[in-house]
Tab-separated table of C-alpha atoms and ligand atoms in Angstrom:
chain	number	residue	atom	x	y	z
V	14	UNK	CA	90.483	223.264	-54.144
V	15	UNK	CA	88.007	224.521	-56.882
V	16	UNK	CA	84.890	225.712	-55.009
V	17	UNK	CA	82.122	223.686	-56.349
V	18	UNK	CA	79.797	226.023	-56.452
V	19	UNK	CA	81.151	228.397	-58.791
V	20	UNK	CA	80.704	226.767	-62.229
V	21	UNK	CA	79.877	223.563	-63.993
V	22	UNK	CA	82.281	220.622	-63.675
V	23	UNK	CA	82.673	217.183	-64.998
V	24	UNK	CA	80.441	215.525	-61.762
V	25	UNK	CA	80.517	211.362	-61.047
V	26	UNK	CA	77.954	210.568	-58.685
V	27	UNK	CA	78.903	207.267	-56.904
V	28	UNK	CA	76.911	204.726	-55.556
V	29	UNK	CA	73.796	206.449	-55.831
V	30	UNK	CA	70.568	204.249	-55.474
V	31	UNK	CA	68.424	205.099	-58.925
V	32	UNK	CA	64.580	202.994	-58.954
V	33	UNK	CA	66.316	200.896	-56.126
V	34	UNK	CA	69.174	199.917	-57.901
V	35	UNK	CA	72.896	201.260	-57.320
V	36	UNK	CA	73.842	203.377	-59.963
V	37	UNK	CA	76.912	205.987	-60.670
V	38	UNK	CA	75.556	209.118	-62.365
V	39	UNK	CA	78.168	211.099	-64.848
V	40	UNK	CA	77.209	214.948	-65.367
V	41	UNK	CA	79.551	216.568	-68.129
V	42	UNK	CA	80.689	219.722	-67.849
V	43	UNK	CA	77.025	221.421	-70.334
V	44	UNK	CA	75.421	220.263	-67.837
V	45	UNK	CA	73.499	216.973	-69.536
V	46	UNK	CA	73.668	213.540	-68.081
V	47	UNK	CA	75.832	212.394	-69.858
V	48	UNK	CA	75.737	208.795	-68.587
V	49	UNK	CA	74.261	206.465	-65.776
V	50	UNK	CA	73.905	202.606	-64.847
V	51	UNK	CA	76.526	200.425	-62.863
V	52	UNK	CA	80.196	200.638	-62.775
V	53	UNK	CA	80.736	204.118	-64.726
V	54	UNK	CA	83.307	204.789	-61.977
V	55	UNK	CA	86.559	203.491	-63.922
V	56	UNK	CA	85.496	204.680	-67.382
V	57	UNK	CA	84.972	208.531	-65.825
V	58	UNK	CA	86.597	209.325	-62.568
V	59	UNK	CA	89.277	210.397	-64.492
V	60	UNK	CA	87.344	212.838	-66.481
V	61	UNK	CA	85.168	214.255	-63.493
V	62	UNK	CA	86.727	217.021	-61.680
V	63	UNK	CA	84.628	215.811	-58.340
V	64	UNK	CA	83.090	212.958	-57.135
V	65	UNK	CA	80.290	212.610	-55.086
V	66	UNK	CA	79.245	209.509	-52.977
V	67	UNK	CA	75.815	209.000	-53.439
V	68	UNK	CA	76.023	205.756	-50.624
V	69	UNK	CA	73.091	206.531	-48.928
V	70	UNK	CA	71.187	208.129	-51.121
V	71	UNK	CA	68.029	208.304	-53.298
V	72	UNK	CA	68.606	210.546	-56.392
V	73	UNK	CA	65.715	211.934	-57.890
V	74	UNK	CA	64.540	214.478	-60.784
V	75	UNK	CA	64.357	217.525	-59.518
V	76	UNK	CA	61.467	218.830	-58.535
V	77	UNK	CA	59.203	221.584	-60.502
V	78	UNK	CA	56.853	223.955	-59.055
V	79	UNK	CA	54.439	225.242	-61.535
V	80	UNK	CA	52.455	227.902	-59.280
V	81	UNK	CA	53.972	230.497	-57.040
V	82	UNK	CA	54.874	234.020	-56.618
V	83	UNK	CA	58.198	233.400	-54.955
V	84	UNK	CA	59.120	237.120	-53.381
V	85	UNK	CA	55.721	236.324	-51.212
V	86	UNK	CA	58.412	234.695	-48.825
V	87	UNK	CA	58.644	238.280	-47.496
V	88	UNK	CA	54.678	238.300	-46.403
V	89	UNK	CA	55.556	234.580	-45.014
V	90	UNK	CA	53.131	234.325	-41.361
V	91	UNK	CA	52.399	238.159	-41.705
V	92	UNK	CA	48.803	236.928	-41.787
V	93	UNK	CA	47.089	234.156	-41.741
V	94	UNK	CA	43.760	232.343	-40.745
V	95	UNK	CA	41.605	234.934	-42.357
V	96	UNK	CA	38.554	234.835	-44.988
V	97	UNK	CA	40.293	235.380	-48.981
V	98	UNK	CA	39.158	238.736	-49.828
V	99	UNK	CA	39.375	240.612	-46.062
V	100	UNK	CA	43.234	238.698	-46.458
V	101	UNK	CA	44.004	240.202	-49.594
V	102	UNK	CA	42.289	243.635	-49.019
V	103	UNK	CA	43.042	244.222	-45.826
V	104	UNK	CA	46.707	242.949	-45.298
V	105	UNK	CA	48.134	241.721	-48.350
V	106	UNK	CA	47.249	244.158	-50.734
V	107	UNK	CA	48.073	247.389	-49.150
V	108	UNK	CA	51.598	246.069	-47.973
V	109	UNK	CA	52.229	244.783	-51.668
V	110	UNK	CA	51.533	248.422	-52.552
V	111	UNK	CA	55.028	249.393	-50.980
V	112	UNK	CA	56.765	247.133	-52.787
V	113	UNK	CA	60.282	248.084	-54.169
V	114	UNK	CA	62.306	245.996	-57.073
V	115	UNK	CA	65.094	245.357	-54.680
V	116	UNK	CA	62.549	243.563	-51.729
V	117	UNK	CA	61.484	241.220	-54.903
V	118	UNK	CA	64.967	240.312	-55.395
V	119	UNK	CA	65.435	239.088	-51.954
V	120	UNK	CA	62.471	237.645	-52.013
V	121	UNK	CA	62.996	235.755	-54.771
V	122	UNK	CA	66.558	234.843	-53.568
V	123	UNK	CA	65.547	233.828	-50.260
V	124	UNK	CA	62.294	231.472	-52.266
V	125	UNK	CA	65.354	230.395	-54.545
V	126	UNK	CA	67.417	229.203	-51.788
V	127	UNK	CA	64.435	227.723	-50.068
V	128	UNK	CA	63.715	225.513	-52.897
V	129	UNK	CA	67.289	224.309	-53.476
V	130	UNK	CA	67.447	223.400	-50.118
V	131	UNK	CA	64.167	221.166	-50.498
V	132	UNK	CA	65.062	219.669	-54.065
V	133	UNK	CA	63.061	221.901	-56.429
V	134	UNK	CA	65.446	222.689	-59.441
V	135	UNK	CA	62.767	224.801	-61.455
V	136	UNK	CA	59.483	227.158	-60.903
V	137	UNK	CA	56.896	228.817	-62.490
V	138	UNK	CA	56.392	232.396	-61.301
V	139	UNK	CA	53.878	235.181	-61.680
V	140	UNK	CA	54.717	238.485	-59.792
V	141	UNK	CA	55.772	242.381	-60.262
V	142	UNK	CA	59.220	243.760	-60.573
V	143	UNK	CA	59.961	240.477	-62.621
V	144	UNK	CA	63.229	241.924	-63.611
V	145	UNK	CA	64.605	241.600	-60.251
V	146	UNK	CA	63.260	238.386	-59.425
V	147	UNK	CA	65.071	237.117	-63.104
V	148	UNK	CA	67.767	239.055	-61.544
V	149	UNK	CA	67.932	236.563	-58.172
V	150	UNK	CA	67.042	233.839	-60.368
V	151	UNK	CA	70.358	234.189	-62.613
V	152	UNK	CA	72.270	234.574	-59.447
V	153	UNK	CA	71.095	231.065	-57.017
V	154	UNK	CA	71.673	229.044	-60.624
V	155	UNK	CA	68.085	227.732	-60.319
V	156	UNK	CA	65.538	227.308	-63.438
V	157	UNK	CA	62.967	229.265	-63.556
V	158	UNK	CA	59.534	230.747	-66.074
V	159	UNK	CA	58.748	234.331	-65.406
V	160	UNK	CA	55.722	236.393	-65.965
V	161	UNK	CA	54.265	239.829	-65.280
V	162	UNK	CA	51.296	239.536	-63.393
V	163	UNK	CA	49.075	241.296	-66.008
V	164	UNK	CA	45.439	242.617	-64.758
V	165	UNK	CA	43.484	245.481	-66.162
V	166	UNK	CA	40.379	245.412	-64.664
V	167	UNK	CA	38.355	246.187	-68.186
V	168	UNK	CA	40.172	249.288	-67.770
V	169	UNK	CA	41.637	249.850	-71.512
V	170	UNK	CA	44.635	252.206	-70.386
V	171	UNK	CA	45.849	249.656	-68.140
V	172	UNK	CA	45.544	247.179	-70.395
V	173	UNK	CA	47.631	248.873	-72.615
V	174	UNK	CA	50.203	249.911	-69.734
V	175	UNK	CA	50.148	245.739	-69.642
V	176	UNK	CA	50.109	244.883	-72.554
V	177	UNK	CA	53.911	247.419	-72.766
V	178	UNK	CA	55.142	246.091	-69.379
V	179	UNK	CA	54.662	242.392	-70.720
V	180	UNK	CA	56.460	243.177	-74.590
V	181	UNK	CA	59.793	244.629	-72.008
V	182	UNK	CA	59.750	241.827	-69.714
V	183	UNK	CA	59.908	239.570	-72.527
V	184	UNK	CA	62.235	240.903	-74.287
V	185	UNK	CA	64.524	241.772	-70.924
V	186	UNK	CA	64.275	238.166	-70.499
V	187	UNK	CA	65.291	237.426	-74.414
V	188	UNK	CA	68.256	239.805	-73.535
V	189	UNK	CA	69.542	237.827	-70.745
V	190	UNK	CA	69.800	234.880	-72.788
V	191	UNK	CA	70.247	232.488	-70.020
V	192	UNK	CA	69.271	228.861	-70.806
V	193	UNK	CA	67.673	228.698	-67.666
V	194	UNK	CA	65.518	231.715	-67.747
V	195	UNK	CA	62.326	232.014	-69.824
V	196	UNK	CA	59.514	234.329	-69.637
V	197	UNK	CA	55.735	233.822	-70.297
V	198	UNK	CA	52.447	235.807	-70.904
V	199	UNK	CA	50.559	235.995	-67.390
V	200	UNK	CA	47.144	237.345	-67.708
V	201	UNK	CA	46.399	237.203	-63.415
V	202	UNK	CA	43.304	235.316	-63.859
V	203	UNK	CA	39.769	235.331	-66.352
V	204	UNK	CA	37.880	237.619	-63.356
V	205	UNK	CA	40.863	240.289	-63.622
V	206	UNK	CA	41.541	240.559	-67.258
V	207	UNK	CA	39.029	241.686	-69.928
V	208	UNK	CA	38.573	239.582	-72.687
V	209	UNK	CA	40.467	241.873	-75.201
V	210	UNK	CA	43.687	241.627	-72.662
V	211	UNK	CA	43.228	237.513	-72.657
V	212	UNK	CA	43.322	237.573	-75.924
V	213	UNK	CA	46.102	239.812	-76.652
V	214	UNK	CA	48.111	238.043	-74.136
V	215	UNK	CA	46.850	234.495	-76.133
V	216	UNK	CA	48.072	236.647	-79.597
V	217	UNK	CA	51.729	237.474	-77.854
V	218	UNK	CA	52.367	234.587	-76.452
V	219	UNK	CA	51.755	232.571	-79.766
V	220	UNK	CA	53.614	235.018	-81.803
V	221	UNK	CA	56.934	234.775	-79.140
V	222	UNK	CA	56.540	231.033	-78.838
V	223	UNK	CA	56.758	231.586	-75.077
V	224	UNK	CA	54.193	229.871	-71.943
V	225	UNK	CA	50.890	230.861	-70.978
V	226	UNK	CA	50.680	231.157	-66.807
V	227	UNK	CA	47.029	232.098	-65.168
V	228	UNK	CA	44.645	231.332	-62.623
V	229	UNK	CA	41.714	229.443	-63.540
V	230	UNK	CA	38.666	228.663	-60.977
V	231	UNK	CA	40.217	228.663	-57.524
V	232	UNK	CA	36.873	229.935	-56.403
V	233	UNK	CA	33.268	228.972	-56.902
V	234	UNK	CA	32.498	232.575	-56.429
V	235	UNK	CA	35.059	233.104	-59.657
V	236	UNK	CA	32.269	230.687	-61.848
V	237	UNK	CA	29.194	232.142	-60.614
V	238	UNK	CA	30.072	235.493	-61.133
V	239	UNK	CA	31.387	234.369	-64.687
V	240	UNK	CA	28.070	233.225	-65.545
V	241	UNK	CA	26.329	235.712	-64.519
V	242	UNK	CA	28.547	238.595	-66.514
V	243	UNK	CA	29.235	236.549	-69.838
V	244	UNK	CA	26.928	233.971	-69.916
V	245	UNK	CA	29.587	231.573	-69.362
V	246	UNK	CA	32.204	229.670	-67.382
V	247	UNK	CA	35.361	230.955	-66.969
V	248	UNK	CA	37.326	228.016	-68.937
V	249	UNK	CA	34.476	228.703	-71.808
V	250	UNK	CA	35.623	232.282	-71.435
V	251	UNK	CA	39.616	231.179	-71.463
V	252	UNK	CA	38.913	228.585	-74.880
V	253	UNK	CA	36.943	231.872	-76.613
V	254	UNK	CA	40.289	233.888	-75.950
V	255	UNK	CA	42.894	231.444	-77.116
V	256	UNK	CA	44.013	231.066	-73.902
V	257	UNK	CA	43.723	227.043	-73.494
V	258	UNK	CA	46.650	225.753	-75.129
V	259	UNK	CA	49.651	222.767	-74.810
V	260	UNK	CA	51.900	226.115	-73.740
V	261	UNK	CA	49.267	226.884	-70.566
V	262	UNK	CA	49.784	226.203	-67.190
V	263	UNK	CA	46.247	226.880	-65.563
V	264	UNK	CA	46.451	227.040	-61.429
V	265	UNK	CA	43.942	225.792	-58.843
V	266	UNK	CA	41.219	224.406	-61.023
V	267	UNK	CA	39.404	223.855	-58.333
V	268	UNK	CA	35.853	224.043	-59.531
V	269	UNK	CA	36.413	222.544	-63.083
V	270	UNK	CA	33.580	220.068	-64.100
V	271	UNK	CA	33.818	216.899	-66.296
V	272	UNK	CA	33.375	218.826	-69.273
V	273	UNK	CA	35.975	221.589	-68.703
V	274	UNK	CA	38.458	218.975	-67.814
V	275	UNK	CA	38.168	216.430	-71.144
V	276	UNK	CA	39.056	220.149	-72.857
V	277	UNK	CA	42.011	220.837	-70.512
V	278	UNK	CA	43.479	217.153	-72.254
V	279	UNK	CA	41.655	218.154	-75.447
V	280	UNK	CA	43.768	221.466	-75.542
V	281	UNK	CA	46.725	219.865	-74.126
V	282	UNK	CA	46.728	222.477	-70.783
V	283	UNK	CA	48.731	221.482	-67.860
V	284	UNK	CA	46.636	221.812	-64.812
V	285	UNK	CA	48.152	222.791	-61.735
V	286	UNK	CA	47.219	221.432	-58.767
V	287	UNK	CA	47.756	223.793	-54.757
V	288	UNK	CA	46.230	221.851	-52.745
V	289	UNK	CA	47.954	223.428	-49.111
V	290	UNK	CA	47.121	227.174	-50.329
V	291	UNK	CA	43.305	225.805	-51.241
V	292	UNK	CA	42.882	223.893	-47.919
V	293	UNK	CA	43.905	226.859	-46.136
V	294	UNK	CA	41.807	229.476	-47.516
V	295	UNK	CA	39.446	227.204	-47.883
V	296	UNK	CA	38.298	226.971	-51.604
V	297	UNK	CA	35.423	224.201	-50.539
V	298	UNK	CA	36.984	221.845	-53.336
V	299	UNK	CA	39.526	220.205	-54.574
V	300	UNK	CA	40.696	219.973	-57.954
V	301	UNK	CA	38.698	217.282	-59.417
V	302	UNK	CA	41.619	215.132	-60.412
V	303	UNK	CA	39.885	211.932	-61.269
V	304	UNK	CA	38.536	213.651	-63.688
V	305	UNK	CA	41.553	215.380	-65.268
V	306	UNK	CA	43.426	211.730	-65.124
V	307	UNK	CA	40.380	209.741	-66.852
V	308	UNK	CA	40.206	212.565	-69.630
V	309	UNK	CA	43.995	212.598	-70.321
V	310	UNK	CA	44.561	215.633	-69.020
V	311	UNK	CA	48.248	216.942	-68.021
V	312	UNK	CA	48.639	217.276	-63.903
V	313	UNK	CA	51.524	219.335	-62.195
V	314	UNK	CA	51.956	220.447	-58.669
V	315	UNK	CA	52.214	224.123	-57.277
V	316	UNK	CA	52.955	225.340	-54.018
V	317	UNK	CA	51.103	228.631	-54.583
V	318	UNK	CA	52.946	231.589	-52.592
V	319	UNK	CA	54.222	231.880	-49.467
V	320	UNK	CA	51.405	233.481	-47.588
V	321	UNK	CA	48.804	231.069	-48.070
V	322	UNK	CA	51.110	227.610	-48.249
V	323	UNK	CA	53.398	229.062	-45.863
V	324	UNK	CA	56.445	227.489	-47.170
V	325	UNK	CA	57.789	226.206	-50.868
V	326	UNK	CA	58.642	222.354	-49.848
V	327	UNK	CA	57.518	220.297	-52.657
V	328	UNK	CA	58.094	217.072	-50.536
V	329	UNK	CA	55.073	218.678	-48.233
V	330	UNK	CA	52.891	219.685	-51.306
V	331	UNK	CA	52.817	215.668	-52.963
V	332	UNK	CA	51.824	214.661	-49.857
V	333	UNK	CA	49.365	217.260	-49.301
V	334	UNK	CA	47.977	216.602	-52.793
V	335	UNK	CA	47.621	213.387	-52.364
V	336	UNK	CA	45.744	213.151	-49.044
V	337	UNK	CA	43.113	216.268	-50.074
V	338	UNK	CA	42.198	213.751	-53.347
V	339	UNK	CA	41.374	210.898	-51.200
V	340	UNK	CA	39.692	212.657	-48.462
V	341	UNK	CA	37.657	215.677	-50.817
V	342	UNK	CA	36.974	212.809	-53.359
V	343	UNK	CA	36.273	210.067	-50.353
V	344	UNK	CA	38.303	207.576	-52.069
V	345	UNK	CA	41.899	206.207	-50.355
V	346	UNK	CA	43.067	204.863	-53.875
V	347	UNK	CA	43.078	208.618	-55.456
V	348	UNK	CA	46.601	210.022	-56.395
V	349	UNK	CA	48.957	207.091	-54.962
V	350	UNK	CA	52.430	208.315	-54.305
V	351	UNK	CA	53.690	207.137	-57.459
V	352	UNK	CA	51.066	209.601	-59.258
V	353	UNK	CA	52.344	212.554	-56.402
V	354	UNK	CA	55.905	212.089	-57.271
V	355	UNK	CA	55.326	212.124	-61.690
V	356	UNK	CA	53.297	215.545	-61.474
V	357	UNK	CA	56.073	217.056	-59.330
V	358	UNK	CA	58.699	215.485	-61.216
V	359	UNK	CA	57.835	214.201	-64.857
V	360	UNK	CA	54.535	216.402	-65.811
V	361	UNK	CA	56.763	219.699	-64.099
V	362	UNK	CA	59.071	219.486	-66.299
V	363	UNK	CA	57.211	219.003	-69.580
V	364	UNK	CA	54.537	221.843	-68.176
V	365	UNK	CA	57.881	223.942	-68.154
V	366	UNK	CA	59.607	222.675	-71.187
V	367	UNK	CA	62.740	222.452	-69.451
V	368	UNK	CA	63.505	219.102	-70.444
V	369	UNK	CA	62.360	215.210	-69.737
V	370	UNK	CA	61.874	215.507	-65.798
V	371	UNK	CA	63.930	211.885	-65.711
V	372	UNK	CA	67.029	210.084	-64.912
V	373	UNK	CA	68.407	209.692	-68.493
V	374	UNK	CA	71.488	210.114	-70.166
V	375	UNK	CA	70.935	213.255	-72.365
V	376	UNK	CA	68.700	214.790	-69.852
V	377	UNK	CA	69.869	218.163	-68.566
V	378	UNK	CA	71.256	217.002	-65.305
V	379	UNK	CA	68.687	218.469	-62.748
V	380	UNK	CA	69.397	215.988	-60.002
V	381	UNK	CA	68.383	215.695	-56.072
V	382	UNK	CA	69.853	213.285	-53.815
V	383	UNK	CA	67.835	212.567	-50.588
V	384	UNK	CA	69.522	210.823	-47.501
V	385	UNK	CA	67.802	207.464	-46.839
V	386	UNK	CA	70.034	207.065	-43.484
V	387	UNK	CA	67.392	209.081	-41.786
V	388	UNK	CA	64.205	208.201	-39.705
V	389	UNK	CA	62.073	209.160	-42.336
V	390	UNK	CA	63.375	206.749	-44.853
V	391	UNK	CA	63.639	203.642	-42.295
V	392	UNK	CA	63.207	201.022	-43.437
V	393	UNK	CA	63.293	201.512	-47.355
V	394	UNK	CA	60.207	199.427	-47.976
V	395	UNK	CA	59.246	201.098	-50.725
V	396	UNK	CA	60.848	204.795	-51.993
V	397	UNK	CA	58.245	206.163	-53.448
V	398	UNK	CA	56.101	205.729	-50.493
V	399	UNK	CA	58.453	207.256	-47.928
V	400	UNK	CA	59.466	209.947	-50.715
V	401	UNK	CA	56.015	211.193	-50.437
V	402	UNK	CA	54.676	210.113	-47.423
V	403	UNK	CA	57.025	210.229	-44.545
V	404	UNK	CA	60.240	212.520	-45.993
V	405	UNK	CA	59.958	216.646	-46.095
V	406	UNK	CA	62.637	218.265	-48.199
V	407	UNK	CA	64.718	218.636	-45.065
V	408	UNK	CA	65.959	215.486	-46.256
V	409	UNK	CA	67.487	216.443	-49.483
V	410	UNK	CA	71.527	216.210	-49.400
V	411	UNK	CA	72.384	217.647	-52.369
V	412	UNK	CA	70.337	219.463	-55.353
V	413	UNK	CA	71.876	219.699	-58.494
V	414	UNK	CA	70.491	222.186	-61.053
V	415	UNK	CA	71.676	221.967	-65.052
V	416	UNK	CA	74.514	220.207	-63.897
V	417	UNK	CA	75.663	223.045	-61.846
V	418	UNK	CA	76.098	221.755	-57.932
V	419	UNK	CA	73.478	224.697	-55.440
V	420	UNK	CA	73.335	222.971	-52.573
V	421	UNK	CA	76.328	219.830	-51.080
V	422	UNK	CA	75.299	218.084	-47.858
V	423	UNK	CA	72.731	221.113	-47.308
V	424	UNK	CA	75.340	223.820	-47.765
V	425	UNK	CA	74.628	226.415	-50.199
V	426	UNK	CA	76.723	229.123	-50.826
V	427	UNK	CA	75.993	232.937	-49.575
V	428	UNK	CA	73.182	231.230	-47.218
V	429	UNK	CA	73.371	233.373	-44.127
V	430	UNK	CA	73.879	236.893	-46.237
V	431	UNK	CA	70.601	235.974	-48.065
V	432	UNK	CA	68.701	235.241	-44.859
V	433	UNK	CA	69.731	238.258	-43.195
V	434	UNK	CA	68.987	240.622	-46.460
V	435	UNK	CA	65.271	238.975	-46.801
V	436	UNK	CA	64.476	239.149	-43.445
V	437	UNK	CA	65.751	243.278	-43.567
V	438	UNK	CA	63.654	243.580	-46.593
V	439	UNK	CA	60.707	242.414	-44.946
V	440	UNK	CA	61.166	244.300	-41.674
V	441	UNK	CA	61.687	247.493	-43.725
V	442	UNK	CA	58.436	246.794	-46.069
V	443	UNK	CA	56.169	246.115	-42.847
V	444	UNK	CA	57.684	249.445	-41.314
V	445	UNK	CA	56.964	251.842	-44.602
V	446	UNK	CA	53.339	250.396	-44.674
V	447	UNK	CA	52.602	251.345	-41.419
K	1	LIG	ZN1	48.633	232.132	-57.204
């Protein structure tokens, strides 16, 4: 038997339930949907190579992370419960510092594999040694945007060292020429970039026709201090350097006000919303998404890295989202499941360009089937609600990426070789830092 794994076939999903309706699902062999609705099974299961029964099952888009920095899996629970800057300077900091290329690759395999197992098909992901995380990417078949984490600290000859390390990623990337592999600008955030680098990075990623990925206002600290050194906010700061644009995904947002959010939809930015990393280091606010959603403004859903969420399960994050909106906001009716499962799914997608985020023929076939014979999905009152409310992404069967299968009743394939070379790489990093 053909090993499923190993390339794209001509797929039939059977059976499958799709908005609470049975529904076979037909996946040719580039990957696209290429049809779905009732009774496909006798016009393709000669022309699929496998079949999959999807009895049992809810399938889903698959789910897109917009904010992480997926080799973190390696500083997963190597600290915790501490204040944001004593956590970064004291522990996670000076262990980044003996970072290597290869511990970013299994990191970024072992976040990879994590993700397929727990239905996300794409991410969005700011780091170092990019190269090797593309690397891992390419190899676990997942989609995924790249960037160089670029910060210079005002300091012009590290903005230019940036500015070079960005122009060979990108190109690295270009050379790769993998459908599911794109790269983006990623100045680190308005409080470590000058203005000069913002706006060169604003100038590149214009001219390349490639994403924008920063950090905007996780911190209230991050707006006072912004005010105090330019007279302005940081987002004012951002819109001065070209930064705010329909290509932008813009993290945390905690402490936008009304105004900053009517130009997030003005702009056309998709705002990404961490609400697990921001309850647990404690950013005293949550993204003001009432205020995003009455303006028009694009919302997606991040997971943030792994040492401050401490995992990548998107099924955890919508739920997390939306209980921090109704209790921060002090309303119960804020970010209903429906709303949890479109920004992980729908907005995602579009905040990625990587296609429509939905169940459509002619839609890249990105694909997650979650058991419903389980005891978090009985009874079936309502899928959406148990989707986000009761299920973690434990109960994802399959995930299907660009029509390629990653993960078959929970198997993936080289599972146990990349737990065992992430958690080496992490034992050996903690060892050369001490
Ligand atoms: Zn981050």
């Amino acid at each position: 038997m053909n090993d499923i794994f190993s390339k794209n076939y001509p797929l039939l999903i059977t059976g499958v339930r799709v908005d609470k309706r049975p529904a076979d699902i037909f996946i040719d062999e580039q990957g696209m949907i290429g049809a779905i609705g009732k009774n496909l099974k006798k016009q393709y299961a000669g022309e699929a190579e496998f079949i999959i029964d999807g009895d049992g099952a809810i399938a889903l888009p698959g789910l897109v992370n917009t904010h992480t920095h997926a080799a973190m899996t390696l500083l997963r629970g190597y600290a915790d419960d501490m204040i944001l800057q004593d956590w970064l300077s004291q522990k996670i900091w000076p262990l980044e510092a003996h970072l290597t290329g290869d511990d970013v690759y299994w990191g970024t395999r072992l976040a990879c594999l994590e993700m397929i197992k727990t239905g996300t098909t794409a991410f969005n992901d700011m780091y170092f040694f990019m190269e090797d995380a593309a690397r891992a990417v390419a190899e676990m078949g997942i989609k995924a945007v790249l960037c160089h984490g670029f910060i210079d600290f005002g300091d012009p000859g590290k903005r230019e060292s940036e500015c070079r390390a960005t122009e060979r990623f990108v190109s690295h990337i270009r050379s790769l020429n993998n459908p599911r592999i794109k790269a983006a600008a990623g100045p680190h955030a308005p409080y470590t970039v000058s203005k000069e680098g913002l706006r060169w990075c604003a100038e590149f990623s214009k001219e390349q026709e490639i994403g924008i990925h920063i950090h905007v206002s996780e911190t209230e600290k991050e707006v006072s201090d912004s005010v105090a050194r330019n007279g302005k906010r940081p987002v004012a700061v951002l819109d001065e350097c070209g930064i705010l644009t329909p290509r932008t995904v813009a993290a945390h947002c905690c402490w936008l006000d009304e105004a900053e959010c009517r130009l997030f939809a003005q702009r056309g930015v998709y705002a990404s919303h961490n609400p697990t990393s921001n309850m647990k280091l404690a950013t005293n606010r949550a993204m003001p998404y009432h205020w995003l959603r009455a303006a028009g403004a694009h919302v997606t859903l991040g997971t943030d890295g792994c040492s401050s969420n401490n995992n990548l399960d998107m099924f955890k994050e919508m739920k997390a989202a939306s209980l921090l909106q109704k209790f921060f906001w002090n309303d119960p009716t804020l970010l209903p499941a429906p709303e949890a499962l479109q920004m992980a799914t729908f907005a995602g997608s579009r905040a990625l360009a990587f296609g429509t985020g939905t169940l459509a023929a002619g839609a890249p076939a990105d694909i997650v089937l979650v058991a419903t014979r389980t005891a978090c999905n009985t009874p079936l009152h309502n899928d959406t609600s148990n989707l986000v409310y009761s299920c973690n992404g434990g109960a994802v069967q399959t995930t299907i990426c660009n029509g390629r299968v990653l993960m078959l009743e929970r198997e993936v394939a080289d599972e146990q070789e990349i737990l065992s070379g992430a958690a080496k790489a992490a034992e050996d990093l903690v060892k050369r830092s001490t």
